[in-house]
Amino acid sequence: MNSILWHIKLLRPLNIIISGVAMIIAAAIMETIDNIDIVIRVILVVICYTGAANSMNDIIDYNIDLINRPSRPLQLGYVSKKSALIISIILFSAGTFFCLGLSQEAKVIGIFIAMPMIILYNKSFKNIPLIGNITVAFILGLAFLFCGAAFGRIKYMLIPSLLAFGLNLVRELIKDIADIEGDKSNGIRTFPIVAGINKANQLTIFLIGCISIGSFIPFINGYYGLLYGVILIIGVEIPLAVVVVSILNNPGIKSARYSEKLLKFCNISGLIAIYSGTL
């Protein structure tokens, strides 16, 4: 039983749950939540690809995570690299199988764009400053376009996709600051290593400013209603402000790790704001 639990932990179940909930809220925004078959397929594709990506990432980042995240199953020795690779292959295959039952546009996004980019990021892009961050943010934003394409309503997912891209780009930059010790010891060239933590913090604060202003444009233009603005402030703007204050007061690894955890739920808050703004 313990072995099964460690293999489940390898997949980072909280991330998987968040990705599944995000697709449910996305379907609700498009008013397609009653199309149960497609909703389930979309969720299965996203959670399979998410789990596969997490497992693959832990294999490739094994030495890095011995320093940055030593309590992960692979690093503790409770899961072997071979098992993690098999799980990743199975989940990529399962996600592709479920994707085949969706629309042509969704198949193109899922199988021919998202999955190759996940693999390329882990194999190549991760070691390129900013490009790796942008790639991850793009993949996570792409999930919403994939969901929209599955229902033939991709235009409804443009704003959620842009919001997810921005928030995850900030989070990826902050993660690189938090992981600087392990990355540096393994020769990984992330932006904080190449440009320094101060420059990385400055870029993070600039991006947060852009997101904070940009996310209010749909409210100002009347595209979303009052509830959007209220929930956006509570669930996105305030956490972003806390991150900025944390960075300014304590611009280091400890602050970055705290900010990374705080930002994990901002995507869901943003989606709830969008859904509430459409009511």
PDB file of C-alpha atoms in Angstrom:
ATOM      1  CA  MET A   1       0.000   0.000   0.000  1.00  0.00           C
ATOM      2  CA  ASN A   2       2.813   2.431   0.869  1.00  0.00           C
ATOM      3  CA  SER A   3       4.389   1.781  -2.538  1.00  0.00           C
ATOM      4  CA  ILE A   4       1.129   2.689  -4.290  1.00  0.00           C
ATOM      5  CA  LEU A   5       0.833   5.893  -2.271  1.00  0.00           C
ATOM      6  CA  TRP A   6       4.395   6.924  -3.151  1.00  0.00           C
ATOM      7  CA  HIS A   7       3.707   6.316  -6.849  1.00  0.00           C
ATOM      8  CA  ILE A   8       0.569   8.456  -6.581  1.00  0.00           C
ATOM      9  CA  LYS A   9       2.575  11.157  -4.816  1.00  0.00           C
ATOM     10  CA  LEU A  10       5.040  11.079  -7.720  1.00  0.00           C
ATOM     11  CA  LEU A  11       2.291  12.453  -9.964  1.00  0.00           C
ATOM     12  CA  ARG A  12       1.690  15.419  -7.611  1.00  0.00           C
ATOM     13  CA  PRO A  13      -2.015  14.754  -6.984  1.00  0.00           C
ATOM     14  CA  LEU A  14      -2.775  18.326  -5.874  1.00  0.00           C
ATOM     15  CA  ASN A  15      -1.594  19.659  -9.248  1.00  0.00           C
ATOM     16  CA  ILE A  16      -3.684  17.023 -11.002  1.00  0.00           C
ATOM     17  CA  ILE A  17      -6.779  17.918  -8.978  1.00  0.00           C
ATOM     18  CA  ILE A  18      -6.279  21.621  -9.713  1.00  0.00           C
ATOM     19  CA  SER A  19      -5.938  20.943 -13.451  1.00  0.00           C
ATOM     20  CA  GLY A  20      -9.127  18.839 -13.458  1.00  0.00           C
ATOM     21  CA  VAL A  21     -11.100  21.456 -11.505  1.00  0.00           C
ATOM     22  CA  ALA A  22      -9.821  24.133 -13.913  1.00  0.00           C
ATOM     23  CA  MET A  23     -11.308  22.236 -16.868  1.00  0.00           C
ATOM     24  CA  ILE A  24     -14.658  21.868 -15.067  1.00  0.00           C
ATOM     25  CA  ILE A  25     -14.800  25.614 -14.407  1.00  0.00           C
ATOM     26  CA  ALA A  26     -13.733  26.292 -18.005  1.00  0.00           C
ATOM     27  CA  ALA A  27     -16.634  24.145 -19.257  1.00  0.00           C
ATOM     28  CA  ALA A  28     -18.973  26.036 -16.928  1.00  0.00           C
ATOM     29  CA  ILE A  29     -17.754  29.366 -18.353  1.00  0.00           C
ATOM     30  CA  MET A  30     -18.624  28.125 -21.866  1.00  0.00           C
ATOM     31  CA  GLU A  31     -21.990  26.767 -20.609  1.00  0.00           C
ATOM     32  CA  THR A  32     -21.071  23.294 -21.845  1.00  0.00           C
ATOM     33  CA  ILE A  33     -20.883  21.591 -18.453  1.00  0.00           C
ATOM     34  CA  ASP A  34     -23.912  19.435 -19.299  1.00  0.00           C
ATOM     35  CA  ASN A  35     -21.991  17.751 -22.132  1.00  0.00           C
ATOM     36  CA  ILE A  36     -20.668  15.147 -19.708  1.00  0.00           C
ATOM     37  CA  ASP A  37     -18.902  12.916 -22.248  1.00  0.00           C
ATOM     38  CA  ILE A  38     -16.684  15.689 -23.625  1.00  0.00           C
ATOM     39  CA  VAL A  39     -16.095  17.211 -20.170  1.00  0.00           C
ATOM     40  CA  ILE A  40     -14.858  13.859 -18.849  1.00  0.00           C
ATOM     41  CA  ARG A  41     -12.633  13.304 -21.883  1.00  0.00           C
ATOM     42  CA  VAL A  42     -11.105  16.779 -21.566  1.00  0.00           C
ATOM     43  CA  ILE A  43     -10.436  16.240 -17.856  1.00  0.00           C
ATOM     44  CA  LEU A  44      -8.873  12.817 -18.500  1.00  0.00           C
ATOM     45  CA  VAL A  45      -6.576  14.188 -21.209  1.00  0.00           C
ATOM     46  CA  VAL A  46      -5.417  17.093 -19.052  1.00  0.00           C
ATOM     47  CA  ILE A  47      -4.836  15.060 -15.882  1.00  0.00           C
ATOM     48  CA  CYS A  48      -3.053  12.278 -17.810  1.00  0.00           C
ATOM     49  CA  TYR A  49      -0.727  14.733 -19.544  1.00  0.00           C
ATOM     50  CA  THR A  50      -0.166  16.600 -16.266  1.00  0.00           C
ATOM     51  CA  GLY A  51       0.738  13.410 -14.411  1.00  0.00           C
ATOM     52  CA  ALA A  52       2.971  12.246 -17.262  1.00  0.00           C
ATOM     53  CA  ALA A  53       4.764  15.606 -17.362  1.00  0.00           C
ATOM     54  CA  ASN A  54       5.309  15.594 -13.589  1.00  0.00           C
ATOM     55  CA  SER A  55       6.711  12.063 -13.637  1.00  0.00           C
ATOM     56  CA  MET A  56       9.020  12.850 -16.566  1.00  0.00           C
ATOM     57  CA  ASN A  57      10.160  16.075 -14.918  1.00  0.00           C
ATOM     58  CA  ASP A  58      11.132  14.245 -11.733  1.00  0.00           C
ATOM     59  CA  ILE A  59      13.253  11.791 -13.738  1.00  0.00           C
ATOM     60  CA  ILE A  60      15.109  14.494 -15.664  1.00  0.00           C
ATOM     61  CA  ASP A  61      15.485  16.741 -12.604  1.00  0.00           C
ATOM     62  CA  TYR A  62      16.571  13.873 -10.331  1.00  0.00           C
ATOM     63  CA  ASN A  63      19.950  15.351  -9.343  1.00  0.00           C
ATOM     64  CA  ILE A  64      18.567  18.884  -9.096  1.00  0.00           C
ATOM     65  CA  ASP A  65      15.724  17.791  -6.828  1.00  0.00           C
ATOM     66  CA  LEU A  66      18.138  15.969  -4.517  1.00  0.00           C
ATOM     67  CA  ILE A  67      18.956  19.531  -3.429  1.00  0.00           C
ATOM     68  CA  ASN A  68      15.759  21.483  -4.178  1.00  0.00           C
ATOM     69  CA  ARG A  69      13.079  18.908  -3.309  1.00  0.00           C
ATOM     70  CA  PRO A  70      14.711  15.958  -1.533  1.00  0.00           C
ATOM     71  CA  SER A  71      11.397  14.722  -0.066  1.00  0.00           C
ATOM     72  CA  ARG A  72       9.957  13.662  -3.445  1.00  0.00           C
ATOM     73  CA  PRO A  73       9.353   9.905  -3.948  1.00  0.00           C
ATOM     74  CA  LEU A  74      12.081   9.461  -6.569  1.00  0.00           C
ATOM     75  CA  GLN A  75      14.676  11.273  -4.487  1.00  0.00           C
ATOM     76  CA  LEU A  76      13.770   9.293  -1.351  1.00  0.00           C
ATOM     77  CA  GLY A  77      14.149   6.043  -3.285  1.00  0.00           C
ATOM     78  CA  TYR A  78      10.542   4.905  -2.877  1.00  0.00           C
ATOM     79  CA  VAL A  79       9.984   5.037  -6.652  1.00  0.00           C
ATOM     80  CA  SER A  80      12.554   3.957  -9.240  1.00  0.00           C
ATOM     81  CA  LYS A  81      13.403   5.920 -12.377  1.00  0.00           C
ATOM     82  CA  LYS A  82      12.257   2.949 -14.463  1.00  0.00           C
ATOM     83  CA  SER A  83       8.842   2.915 -12.765  1.00  0.00           C
ATOM     84  CA  ALA A  84       8.511   6.686 -13.188  1.00  0.00           C
ATOM     85  CA  LEU A  85       9.333   6.381 -16.907  1.00  0.00           C
ATOM     86  CA  ILE A  86       6.799   3.582 -17.415  1.00  0.00           C
ATOM     87  CA  ILE A  87       4.126   5.624 -15.622  1.00  0.00           C
ATOM     88  CA  SER A  88       4.923   8.658 -17.787  1.00  0.00           C
ATOM     89  CA  ILE A  89       4.654   6.630 -21.013  1.00  0.00           C
ATOM     90  CA  ILE A  90       1.382   5.008 -19.909  1.00  0.00           C
ATOM     91  CA  LEU A  91      -0.156   8.372 -18.991  1.00  0.00           C
ATOM     92  CA  PHE A  92       0.951  10.059 -22.223  1.00  0.00           C
ATOM     93  CA  SER A  93      -0.546   7.117 -24.144  1.00  0.00           C
ATOM     94  CA  ALA A  94      -3.786   7.199 -22.142  1.00  0.00           C
ATOM     95  CA  GLY A  95      -4.118  10.968 -22.595  1.00  0.00           C
ATOM     96  CA  THR A  96      -3.606  10.590 -26.344  1.00  0.00           C
ATOM     97  CA  PHE A  97      -6.234   7.809 -26.490  1.00  0.00           C
ATOM     98  CA  PHE A  98      -8.835   9.980 -24.737  1.00  0.00           C
ATOM     99  CA  CYS A  99      -7.905  12.923 -26.961  1.00  0.00           C
ATOM    100  CA  LEU A 100      -8.706  10.930 -30.106  1.00  0.00           C
ATOM    101  CA  GLY A 101     -12.404  11.091 -29.205  1.00  0.00           C
ATOM    102  CA  LEU A 102     -12.467  14.902 -29.291  1.00  0.00           C
ATOM    103  CA  SER A 103     -12.753  17.442 -32.113  1.00  0.00           C
ATOM    104  CA  GLN A 104     -10.098  17.814 -34.801  1.00  0.00           C
ATOM    105  CA  GLU A 105      -8.913  21.133 -33.335  1.00  0.00           C
ATOM    106  CA  ALA A 106      -8.605  19.612 -29.857  1.00  0.00           C
ATOM    107  CA  LYS A 107      -6.612  16.677 -31.239  1.00  0.00           C
ATOM    108  CA  VAL A 108      -4.172  19.041 -32.968  1.00  0.00           C
ATOM    109  CA  ILE A 109      -3.695  21.118 -29.807  1.00  0.00           C
ATOM    110  CA  GLY A 110      -3.424  18.139 -27.465  1.00  0.00           C
ATOM    111  CA  ILE A 111      -1.464  15.573 -29.463  1.00  0.00           C
ATOM    112  CA  PHE A 112       0.570  17.657 -31.903  1.00  0.00           C
ATOM    113  CA  ILE A 113       1.271  20.811 -29.871  1.00  0.00           C
ATOM    114  CA  ALA A 114       0.900  20.269 -26.107  1.00  0.00           C
ATOM    115  CA  MET A 115       2.451  16.810 -25.756  1.00  0.00           C
ATOM    116  CA  PRO A 116       5.526  17.512 -27.938  1.00  0.00           C
ATOM    117  CA  MET A 117       6.094  20.808 -26.106  1.00  0.00           C
ATOM    118  CA  ILE A 118       5.941  19.038 -22.728  1.00  0.00           C
ATOM    119  CA  ILE A 119       8.596  16.584 -23.894  1.00  0.00           C
ATOM    120  CA  LEU A 120      10.751  19.273 -25.552  1.00  0.00           C
ATOM    121  CA  TYR A 121      10.617  21.424 -22.428  1.00  0.00           C
ATOM    122  CA  ASN A 122      11.846  18.603 -20.214  1.00  0.00           C
ATOM    123  CA  LYS A 123      14.552  17.560 -22.691  1.00  0.00           C
ATOM    124  CA  SER A 124      15.733  20.909 -24.087  1.00  0.00           C
ATOM    125  CA  PHE A 125      13.947  24.163 -23.242  1.00  0.00           C
ATOM    126  CA  LYS A 126      14.323  23.969 -19.458  1.00  0.00           C
ATOM    127  CA  ASN A 127      17.992  24.926 -19.729  1.00  0.00           C
ATOM    128  CA  ILE A 128      17.328  28.089 -21.781  1.00  0.00           C
ATOM    129  CA  PRO A 129      16.776  31.225 -19.641  1.00  0.00           C
ATOM    130  CA  LEU A 130      13.183  32.569 -19.908  1.00  0.00           C
ATOM    131  CA  ILE A 131      12.399  30.301 -22.888  1.00  0.00           C
ATOM    132  CA  GLY A 132      11.792  27.432 -20.477  1.00  0.00           C
ATOM    133  CA  ASN A 133       9.546  29.615 -18.297  1.00  0.00           C
ATOM    134  CA  ILE A 134       7.597  30.862 -21.311  1.00  0.00           C
ATOM    135  CA  THR A 135       7.209  27.295 -22.608  1.00  0.00           C
ATOM    136  CA  VAL A 136       5.682  26.024 -19.348  1.00  0.00           C
ATOM    137  CA  ALA A 137       3.367  29.042 -19.107  1.00  0.00           C
ATOM    138  CA  PHE A 138       2.323  28.536 -22.737  1.00  0.00           C
ATOM    139  CA  ILE A 139       1.543  24.845 -22.163  1.00  0.00           C
ATOM    140  CA  LEU A 140      -0.599  25.643 -19.110  1.00  0.00           C
ATOM    141  CA  GLY A 141      -2.423  28.415 -20.960  1.00  0.00           C
ATOM    142  CA  LEU A 142      -2.880  26.063 -23.899  1.00  0.00           C
ATOM    143  CA  ALA A 143      -4.964  23.737 -21.704  1.00  0.00           C
ATOM    144  CA  PHE A 144      -7.805  26.260 -21.795  1.00  0.00           C
ATOM    145  CA  LEU A 145      -7.631  26.649 -25.576  1.00  0.00           C
ATOM    146  CA  PHE A 146      -7.688  22.846 -25.762  1.00  0.00           C
ATOM    147  CA  CYS A 147     -10.831  22.798 -23.619  1.00  0.00           C
ATOM    148  CA  GLY A 148     -12.429  25.485 -25.785  1.00  0.00           C
ATOM    149  CA  ALA A 149     -11.516  23.620 -28.967  1.00  0.00           C
ATOM    150  CA  ALA A 150     -13.086  20.415 -27.628  1.00  0.00           C
ATOM    151  CA  PHE A 151     -16.447  22.224 -27.477  1.00  0.00           C
ATOM    152  CA  GLY A 152     -15.959  24.340 -30.581  1.00  0.00           C
ATOM    153  CA  ARG A 153     -15.885  27.514 -28.428  1.00  0.00           C
ATOM    154  CA  ILE A 154     -12.229  28.414 -28.392  1.00  0.00           C
ATOM    155  CA  LYS A 155     -12.861  32.191 -28.399  1.00  0.00           C
ATOM    156  CA  TYR A 156     -14.451  31.919 -24.928  1.00  0.00           C
ATOM    157  CA  MET A 157     -11.167  30.606 -23.578  1.00  0.00           C
ATOM    158  CA  LEU A 158      -8.862  33.345 -24.907  1.00  0.00           C
ATOM    159  CA  ILE A 159      -8.987  35.475 -21.740  1.00  0.00           C
ATOM    160  CA  PRO A 160      -8.667  32.480 -19.334  1.00  0.00           C
ATOM    161  CA  SER A 161      -5.741  31.256 -21.441  1.00  0.00           C
ATOM    162  CA  LEU A 162      -3.964  34.636 -21.322  1.00  0.00           C
ATOM    163  CA  LEU A 163      -4.554  34.925 -17.568  1.00  0.00           C
ATOM    164  CA  ALA A 164      -3.200  31.412 -16.995  1.00  0.00           C
ATOM    165  CA  PHE A 165      -0.166  32.192 -19.180  1.00  0.00           C
ATOM    166  CA  GLY A 166       0.660  35.344 -17.230  1.00  0.00           C
ATOM    167  CA  LEU A 167       0.157  33.870 -13.768  1.00  0.00           C
ATOM    168  CA  ASN A 168       2.166  30.765 -14.568  1.00  0.00           C
ATOM    169  CA  LEU A 169       4.986  32.758 -16.151  1.00  0.00           C
ATOM    170  CA  VAL A 170       5.304  34.667 -12.862  1.00  0.00           C
ATOM    171  CA  ARG A 171       5.140  31.425 -10.872  1.00  0.00           C
ATOM    172  CA  GLU A 172       7.799  29.759 -13.047  1.00  0.00           C
ATOM    173  CA  LEU A 173      10.168  32.692 -12.563  1.00  0.00           C
ATOM    174  CA  ILE A 174       9.621  32.542  -8.811  1.00  0.00           C
ATOM    175  CA  LYS A 175      10.184  28.763  -8.846  1.00  0.00           C
ATOM    176  CA  ASP A 176      13.527  29.340 -10.565  1.00  0.00           C
ATOM    177  CA  ILE A 177      14.518  31.710  -7.764  1.00  0.00           C
ATOM    178  CA  ALA A 178      13.435  29.123  -5.176  1.00  0.00           C
ATOM    179  CA  ASP A 179      15.390  26.387  -6.992  1.00  0.00           C
ATOM    180  CA  ILE A 180      18.538  28.409  -7.675  1.00  0.00           C
ATOM    181  CA  GLU A 181      20.826  26.320  -5.436  1.00  0.00           C
ATOM    182  CA  GLY A 182      20.009  22.963  -7.045  1.00  0.00           C
ATOM    183  CA  ASP A 183      19.939  24.420 -10.571  1.00  0.00           C
ATOM    184  CA  LYS A 184      23.308  26.134 -10.139  1.00  0.00           C
ATOM    185  CA  SER A 185      24.971  23.002  -8.763  1.00  0.00           C
ATOM    186  CA  ASN A 186      23.800  21.024 -11.813  1.00  0.00           C
ATOM    187  CA  GLY A 187      24.759  23.590 -14.450  1.00  0.00           C
ATOM    188  CA  ILE A 188      21.184  24.649 -15.303  1.00  0.00           C
ATOM    189  CA  ARG A 189      21.057  28.135 -16.846  1.00  0.00           C
ATOM    190  CA  THR A 190      17.853  29.691 -15.525  1.00  0.00           C
ATOM    191  CA  PHE A 191      17.171  33.437 -15.647  1.00  0.00           C
ATOM    192  CA  PRO A 192      17.969  34.070 -11.936  1.00  0.00           C
ATOM    193  CA  ILE A 193      21.317  32.284 -12.396  1.00  0.00           C
ATOM    194  CA  VAL A 194      22.249  34.132 -15.600  1.00  0.00           C
ATOM    195  CA  ALA A 195      20.917  37.586 -14.685  1.00  0.00           C
ATOM    196  CA  GLY A 196      20.923  37.385 -10.878  1.00  0.00           C
ATOM    197  CA  ILE A 197      18.155  37.233  -8.284  1.00  0.00           C
ATOM    198  CA  ASN A 198      17.671  41.020  -8.241  1.00  0.00           C
ATOM    199  CA  LYS A 199      16.985  41.158 -11.997  1.00  0.00           C
ATOM    200  CA  ALA A 200      14.682  38.143 -11.693  1.00  0.00           C
ATOM    201  CA  ASN A 201      12.744  39.863  -8.895  1.00  0.00           C
ATOM    202  CA  GLN A 202      12.479  43.052 -10.949  1.00  0.00           C
ATOM    203  CA  LEU A 203      11.130  41.137 -13.944  1.00  0.00           C
ATOM    204  CA  THR A 204       8.680  39.272 -11.696  1.00  0.00           C
ATOM    205  CA  ILE A 205       7.338  42.519 -10.220  1.00  0.00           C
ATOM    206  CA  PHE A 206       7.034  44.042 -13.711  1.00  0.00           C
ATOM    207  CA  LEU A 207       5.059  41.016 -14.956  1.00  0.00           C
ATOM    208  CA  ILE A 208       2.817  41.121 -11.876  1.00  0.00           C
ATOM    209  CA  GLY A 209       2.090  44.780 -12.653  1.00  0.00           C
ATOM    210  CA  CYS A 210       1.165  43.882 -16.246  1.00  0.00           C
ATOM    211  CA  ILE A 211      -1.131  41.051 -15.098  1.00  0.00           C
ATOM    212  CA  SER A 212      -2.769  43.203 -12.414  1.00  0.00           C
ATOM    213  CA  ILE A 213      -3.610  45.927 -14.936  1.00  0.00           C
ATOM    214  CA  GLY A 214      -4.388  43.634 -17.872  1.00  0.00           C
ATOM    215  CA  SER A 215      -6.760  41.372 -15.947  1.00  0.00           C
ATOM    216  CA  PHE A 216      -8.966  44.379 -15.143  1.00  0.00           C
ATOM    217  CA  ILE A 217      -9.430  45.400 -18.782  1.00  0.00           C
ATOM    218  CA  PRO A 218     -12.326  42.923 -19.395  1.00  0.00           C
ATOM    219  CA  PHE A 219     -14.079  44.381 -16.324  1.00  0.00           C
ATOM    220  CA  ILE A 220     -13.524  48.000 -17.373  1.00  0.00           C
ATOM    221  CA  ASN A 221     -14.766  47.198 -20.884  1.00  0.00           C
ATOM    222  CA  GLY A 222     -17.891  45.580 -19.439  1.00  0.00           C
ATOM    223  CA  TYR A 223     -17.007  42.159 -20.854  1.00  0.00           C
ATOM    224  CA  TYR A 224     -17.379  40.617 -17.396  1.00  0.00           C
ATOM    225  CA  GLY A 225     -19.678  41.788 -14.601  1.00  0.00           C
ATOM    226  CA  LEU A 226     -19.164  43.145 -11.085  1.00  0.00           C
ATOM    227  CA  LEU A 227     -18.526  39.748  -9.478  1.00  0.00           C
ATOM    228  CA  TYR A 228     -15.550  39.283 -11.781  1.00  0.00           C
ATOM    229  CA  GLY A 229     -13.924  42.426 -10.405  1.00  0.00           C
ATOM    230  CA  VAL A 230     -14.653  41.554  -6.775  1.00  0.00           C
ATOM    231  CA  ILE A 231     -13.389  37.964  -6.941  1.00  0.00           C
ATOM    232  CA  LEU A 232     -10.424  38.990  -9.082  1.00  0.00           C
ATOM    233  CA  ILE A 233      -9.317  41.444  -6.396  1.00  0.00           C
ATOM    234  CA  ILE A 234      -9.718  38.892  -3.586  1.00  0.00           C
ATOM    235  CA  GLY A 235      -8.380  35.803  -5.352  1.00  0.00           C
ATOM    236  CA  VAL A 236      -5.756  37.221  -7.743  1.00  0.00           C
ATOM    237  CA  GLU A 237      -4.867  40.868  -7.135  1.00  0.00           C
ATOM    238  CA  ILE A 238      -4.374  40.594  -3.356  1.00  0.00           C
ATOM    239  CA  PRO A 239      -2.204  37.430  -3.592  1.00  0.00           C
ATOM    240  CA  LEU A 240      -0.127  39.127  -6.312  1.00  0.00           C
ATOM    241  CA  ALA A 241       0.285  42.183  -4.065  1.00  0.00           C
ATOM    242  CA  VAL A 242       1.382  39.902  -1.207  1.00  0.00           C
ATOM    243  CA  VAL A 243       3.977  38.362  -3.516  1.00  0.00           C
ATOM    244  CA  VAL A 244       5.328  41.805  -4.458  1.00  0.00           C
ATOM    245  CA  VAL A 245       5.569  42.866  -0.805  1.00  0.00           C
ATOM    246  CA  SER A 246       7.258  39.561   0.071  1.00  0.00           C
ATOM    247  CA  ILE A 247       9.804  40.004  -2.730  1.00  0.00           C
ATOM    248  CA  LEU A 248      10.562  43.594  -1.752  1.00  0.00           C
ATOM    249  CA  ASN A 249      10.918  42.820   1.964  1.00  0.00           C
ATOM    250  CA  ASN A 250      12.811  39.553   1.647  1.00  0.00           C
ATOM    251  CA  PRO A 251      14.166  39.055  -1.899  1.00  0.00           C
ATOM    252  CA  GLY A 252      15.520  35.536  -1.500  1.00  0.00           C
ATOM    253  CA  ILE A 253      14.849  31.805  -1.719  1.00  0.00           C
ATOM    254  CA  LYS A 254      12.586  31.587   1.350  1.00  0.00           C
ATOM    255  CA  SER A 255      10.326  34.348   0.034  1.00  0.00           C
ATOM    256  CA  ALA A 256      10.229  32.719  -3.411  1.00  0.00           C
ATOM    257  CA  ARG A 257       9.116  29.359  -1.983  1.00  0.00           C
ATOM    258  CA  TYR A 258       6.309  31.046  -0.048  1.00  0.00           C
ATOM    259  CA  SER A 259       5.204  33.033  -3.122  1.00  0.00           C
ATOM    260  CA  GLU A 260       5.284  29.935  -5.343  1.00  0.00           C
ATOM    261  CA  LYS A 261       2.827  28.117  -3.070  1.00  0.00           C
ATOM    262  CA  LEU A 262       0.551  31.170  -2.832  1.00  0.00           C
ATOM    263  CA  LEU A 263       0.344  31.537  -6.622  1.00  0.00           C
ATOM    264  CA  LYS A 264      -0.612  27.892  -7.179  1.00  0.00           C
ATOM    265  CA  PHE A 265      -4.289  28.634  -6.525  1.00  0.00           C
ATOM    266  CA  CYS A 266      -4.515  31.956  -8.369  1.00  0.00           C
ATOM    267  CA  ASN A 267      -5.462  30.229 -11.636  1.00  0.00           C
ATOM    268  CA  ILE A 268      -8.540  28.691 -10.018  1.00  0.00           C
ATOM    269  CA  SER A 269      -9.454  32.033  -8.406  1.00  0.00           C
ATOM    270  CA  GLY A 270      -9.144  33.731 -11.787  1.00  0.00           C
ATOM    271  CA  LEU A 271     -11.387  31.138 -13.424  1.00  0.00           C
ATOM    272  CA  ILE A 272     -13.983  31.486 -10.679  1.00  0.00           C
ATOM    273  CA  ALA A 273     -13.872  35.248 -11.216  1.00  0.00           C
ATOM    274  CA  ILE A 274     -14.445  34.812 -14.957  1.00  0.00           C
ATOM    275  CA  TYR A 275     -17.276  32.343 -14.417  1.00  0.00           C
ATOM    276  CA  SER A 276     -18.932  34.641 -11.853  1.00  0.00           C
ATOM    277  CA  GLY A 277     -18.534  37.587 -14.225  1.00  0.00           C
ATOM    278  CA  THR A 278     -20.536  35.777 -16.905  1.00  0.00           C
ATOM    279  CA  LEU A 279     -23.561  35.091 -14.683  1.00  0.00           C
TER     280      LEU A 279
END
